[in-house]
Backbone as a chain_set.jsonl record, in Angstrom:
{"seq": "MHQQPAPFPAEQSRQRAVAFALALTRDTRLAPQPYEQMLLDQFVRGEMTIDQVLSSLETSEPGLPAGGLHFEPLK", "coords": {"N": [[57.501, 25.008, 120.704], [56.455, 24.072, 117.499], [55.654, 26.184, 114.968], [53.412, 26.302, 112.334], [53.675, 27.687, 109.05], [51.485, 30.195, 107.663], [48.806, 28.708, 106.007], [48.201, 28.049, 102.519], [45.237, 29.031, 100.74], [42.16, 27.107, 101.148], [41.98, 23.533, 100.436], [40.644, 23.086, 97.996], [41.13, 25.456, 96.595], [43.901, 25.311, 96.384], [44.058, 23.058, 94.752], [42.921, 24.045, 92.381], [44.789, 26.038, 91.714], [47.133, 24.536, 91.28], [46.249, 22.849, 89.211], [45.843, 24.738, 87.209], [48.49, 25.656, 86.803], [49.663, 23.257, 85.953], [48.262, 22.835, 83.584], [49.23, 24.921, 82.048], [51.85, 24.119, 81.658], [51.747, 21.677, 80.445], [52.877, 19.244, 78.178], [55.278, 20.555, 77.714], [58.74, 21.411, 78.315], [58.686, 22.221, 80.873], [56.891, 20.772, 82.301], [56.048, 18.999, 85.269], [58.409, 16.801, 86.809], [58.503, 13.443, 88.224], [59.271, 13.71, 91.023], [58.768, 16.427, 91.463], [56.026, 16.468, 90.951], [55.149, 14.893, 93.077], [55.706, 16.611, 95.226], [53.955, 18.71, 94.58], [51.526, 17.37, 94.873], [51.567, 16.922, 97.637], [51.422, 19.552, 98.493], [48.858, 20.276, 97.537], [47.294, 18.653, 99.165], [47.67, 19.941, 101.519], [49.78, 19.291, 103.103], [52.223, 20.439, 102.83], [53.559, 23.738, 102.649], [53.621, 26.294, 100.097], [56.059, 27.553, 100.218], [57.609, 25.588, 101.47], [57.572, 23.632, 99.489], [58.966, 24.956, 97.435], [61.427, 25.326, 98.727], [62.215, 22.662, 99.056], [62.544, 21.954, 96.376], [64.636, 23.686, 95.636], [66.751, 22.735, 97.19], [67.116, 20.166, 96.32], [67.344, 19.963, 93.593], [69.822, 20.041, 91.475], [70.14, 21.288, 88.979], [68.939, 23.759, 88.9], [68.817, 27.321, 88.314], [70.976, 29.783, 89.891], [69.687, 30.955, 92.931], [67.333, 29.656, 92.62], [63.861, 28.821, 92.068], [61.203, 31.164, 91.489], [58.07, 32.098, 92.399], [55.182, 34.035, 92.038], [52.604, 34.775, 94.348], [49.235, 33.645, 93.815], [46.549, 35.785, 93.094]], "CA": [[56.403, 24.559, 119.861], [56.684, 24.32, 116.072], [54.524, 26.928, 114.384], [53.267, 26.13, 110.892], [53.417, 28.919, 108.299], [50.098, 30.38, 107.243], [48.539, 27.84, 104.854], [47.58, 28.557, 101.298], [43.788, 28.838, 100.911], [41.615, 25.752, 101.265], [42.461, 22.522, 99.496], [40.033, 23.287, 96.677], [41.859, 26.553, 95.951], [45.228, 24.789, 96.028], [43.866, 22.175, 93.602], [42.72, 24.886, 91.184], [46.057, 26.71, 91.394], [48.039, 23.536, 90.716], [45.693, 22.423, 87.92], [46.125, 25.813, 86.256], [49.925, 25.615, 86.5], [49.929, 22.049, 85.165], [47.715, 23.048, 82.238], [50.15, 25.809, 81.328], [53.129, 23.462, 81.372], [51.519, 20.385, 79.787], [53.578, 19.012, 76.91], [56.442, 21.428, 77.582], [59.851, 20.957, 79.151], [58.414, 22.676, 82.235], [55.978, 19.836, 82.974], [56.741, 18.469, 86.45], [58.971, 15.457, 86.882], [57.831, 12.716, 89.306], [59.537, 14.3, 92.342], [58.048, 17.701, 91.511], [54.606, 16.141, 91.048], [54.913, 14.439, 94.44], [55.664, 17.807, 96.063], [52.7, 19.407, 94.281], [50.443, 16.599, 95.496], [51.611, 17.202, 99.072], [50.933, 20.918, 98.636], [47.405, 20.263, 97.349], [46.68, 18.036, 100.349], [47.916, 20.78, 102.687], [50.87, 18.713, 103.89], [53.364, 21.337, 102.664], [53.25, 25.076, 102.159], [54.312, 26.561, 98.835], [57.454, 27.845, 100.571], [58.274, 24.308, 101.709], [57.746, 23.005, 98.176], [60.061, 25.65, 96.749], [62.662, 25.017, 99.442], [62.571, 21.289, 98.702], [63.041, 21.972, 94.997], [65.921, 24.368, 95.599], [67.798, 21.953, 97.836], [67.254, 18.837, 95.742], [67.461, 20.027, 92.141], [71.084, 20.704, 91.165], [70.114, 21.991, 87.708], [68.242, 25.045, 88.973], [69.687, 28.485, 88.291], [71.251, 30.37, 91.206], [68.502, 31.619, 93.477], [66.199, 28.747, 92.517], [62.633, 29.235, 91.402], [60.452, 32.221, 92.148], [56.683, 32.181, 91.97], [54.365, 35.057, 92.688], [51.344, 34.183, 94.822], [48.036, 33.918, 93.03], [45.65, 36.779, 93.728]], "C": [[56.671, 24.975, 118.416], [55.452, 24.996, 115.491], [54.533, 26.745, 112.876], [53.075, 27.486, 110.23], [51.943, 28.993, 107.916], [49.843, 29.537, 106.002], [47.995, 28.625, 103.663], [46.087, 28.362, 101.498], [43.391, 27.359, 100.891], [42.086, 24.827, 100.15], [41.898, 22.718, 98.094], [40.755, 24.404, 95.91], [43.252, 26.106, 95.531], [45.118, 23.881, 94.812], [43.716, 22.984, 92.316], [44.027, 25.546, 90.759], [47.026, 25.734, 90.732], [47.535, 23.071, 89.352], [45.968, 23.47, 86.843], [47.595, 25.777, 85.838], [50.264, 24.4, 85.642], [49.407, 22.192, 83.74], [48.641, 23.926, 81.407], [51.433, 25.107, 80.89], [52.982, 22.136, 80.642], [52.221, 20.357, 78.428], [54.695, 20.023, 76.653], [57.557, 20.864, 78.443], [59.661, 21.379, 80.608], [57.449, 21.768, 82.986], [56.717, 19.183, 84.135], [57.232, 17.037, 86.264], [58.32, 14.75, 88.073], [58.056, 13.328, 90.704], [58.773, 15.615, 92.507], [56.545, 17.468, 91.655], [54.252, 15.679, 92.459], [54.818, 15.633, 95.396], [54.37, 18.582, 95.829], [51.509, 18.686, 94.918], [50.393, 16.857, 96.997], [51.108, 18.609, 99.36], [49.411, 20.96, 98.538], [46.702, 19.692, 98.581], [46.891, 18.862, 101.614], [49.014, 20.255, 103.59], [52.134, 19.567, 103.832], [52.832, 22.705, 102.263], [53.977, 25.268, 100.833], [55.78, 26.882, 99.107], [58.238, 26.564, 100.836], [58.517, 23.563, 100.401], [58.94, 23.643, 97.465], [61.401, 25.361, 97.41], [63.145, 23.606, 99.106], [63.132, 21.218, 97.289], [64.429, 22.589, 94.916], [67.045, 23.516, 96.174], [68.019, 20.599, 97.184], [67.455, 18.835, 94.235], [68.737, 20.774, 91.756], [71.074, 21.512, 89.879], [69.436, 23.351, 87.741], [69.232, 26.197, 88.901], [69.914, 29.018, 89.701], [70.027, 31.125, 91.685], [67.256, 30.759, 93.349], [65.027, 29.334, 91.756], [61.982, 30.368, 92.181], [59.072, 32.253, 91.547], [55.995, 33.295, 92.716], [53.08, 34.403, 93.167], [50.175, 34.56, 93.917], [47.158, 34.895, 93.785], [44.235, 36.363, 93.527]], "O": [[57.071, 26.11, 118.155], [54.351, 24.446, 115.52], [55.541, 27.003, 112.217], [52.389, 28.349, 110.778], [51.251, 27.977, 107.856], [50.593, 29.64, 105.032], [47.419, 29.703, 103.802], [45.697, 27.582, 102.367], [44.221, 26.484, 100.641], [42.523, 25.264, 99.085], [42.613, 22.531, 97.109], [40.961, 24.292, 94.702], [43.732, 26.472, 94.458], [45.978, 23.918, 93.932], [44.309, 22.651, 91.29], [44.334, 25.604, 89.569], [47.667, 26.071, 89.737], [48.332, 22.915, 88.427], [46.287, 23.13, 85.704], [47.905, 25.858, 84.65], [51.061, 24.499, 84.71], [50.041, 21.723, 82.794], [48.815, 23.701, 80.209], [52.028, 25.462, 79.873], [53.982, 21.53, 80.258], [52.162, 21.309, 77.65], [55.018, 20.313, 75.501], [57.334, 19.935, 79.219], [60.406, 20.934, 81.481], [57.212, 21.967, 84.178], [57.894, 18.848, 84.003], [56.57, 16.196, 85.656], [57.641, 15.405, 88.864], [57.108, 13.445, 91.479], [58.201, 15.881, 93.565], [55.87, 18.185, 92.393], [53.192, 16.023, 92.981], [53.953, 15.663, 96.271], [53.755, 19.059, 96.782], [50.595, 19.326, 95.438], [49.313, 16.994, 97.571], [50.438, 18.832, 100.368], [48.749, 21.6, 99.356], [45.65, 20.183, 98.989], [46.353, 18.524, 102.669], [49.167, 20.72, 104.72], [53.015, 19.437, 104.682], [51.788, 22.816, 101.619], [54.859, 24.481, 100.49], [56.649, 26.524, 98.312], [59.407, 26.467, 100.463], [59.561, 22.932, 100.23], [59.815, 22.942, 96.956], [62.404, 25.173, 96.722], [64.338, 23.383, 98.898], [64.095, 20.493, 97.039], [65.299, 22.078, 94.211], [68.175, 23.574, 95.69], [69.02, 19.942, 97.469], [67.715, 17.779, 93.657], [68.741, 22.004, 91.711], [71.944, 22.364, 89.703], [69.364, 24.029, 86.716], [70.362, 26.073, 89.372], [69.129, 28.734, 90.606], [69.403, 31.856, 90.916], [66.218, 31.1, 93.916], [65.183, 30.221, 90.916], [62.189, 30.507, 93.387], [58.911, 32.414, 90.337], [56.214, 33.471, 93.914], [52.519, 33.562, 92.465], [50.138, 35.644, 93.336], [47.051, 34.817, 95.009], [43.319, 37.052, 93.976]]}, "num_chains": 1, "name": "protein.A"}
């Protein structure tokens, strides 16, 4: 049986976390590209965990530094 990782808090909390991150990166080179935005949308809907999003980014983005991205969980 496939066990899902513990989900991030409820969808509303995920929406707030993503909205905050997007506000910080708006109009910067860190603003998400379409693929990154698609992953964030899946995260907000609860279709992916944050670990799955990061794993997808690390395996599909050749321009990332060694070790990929690292985000600290929101408290």
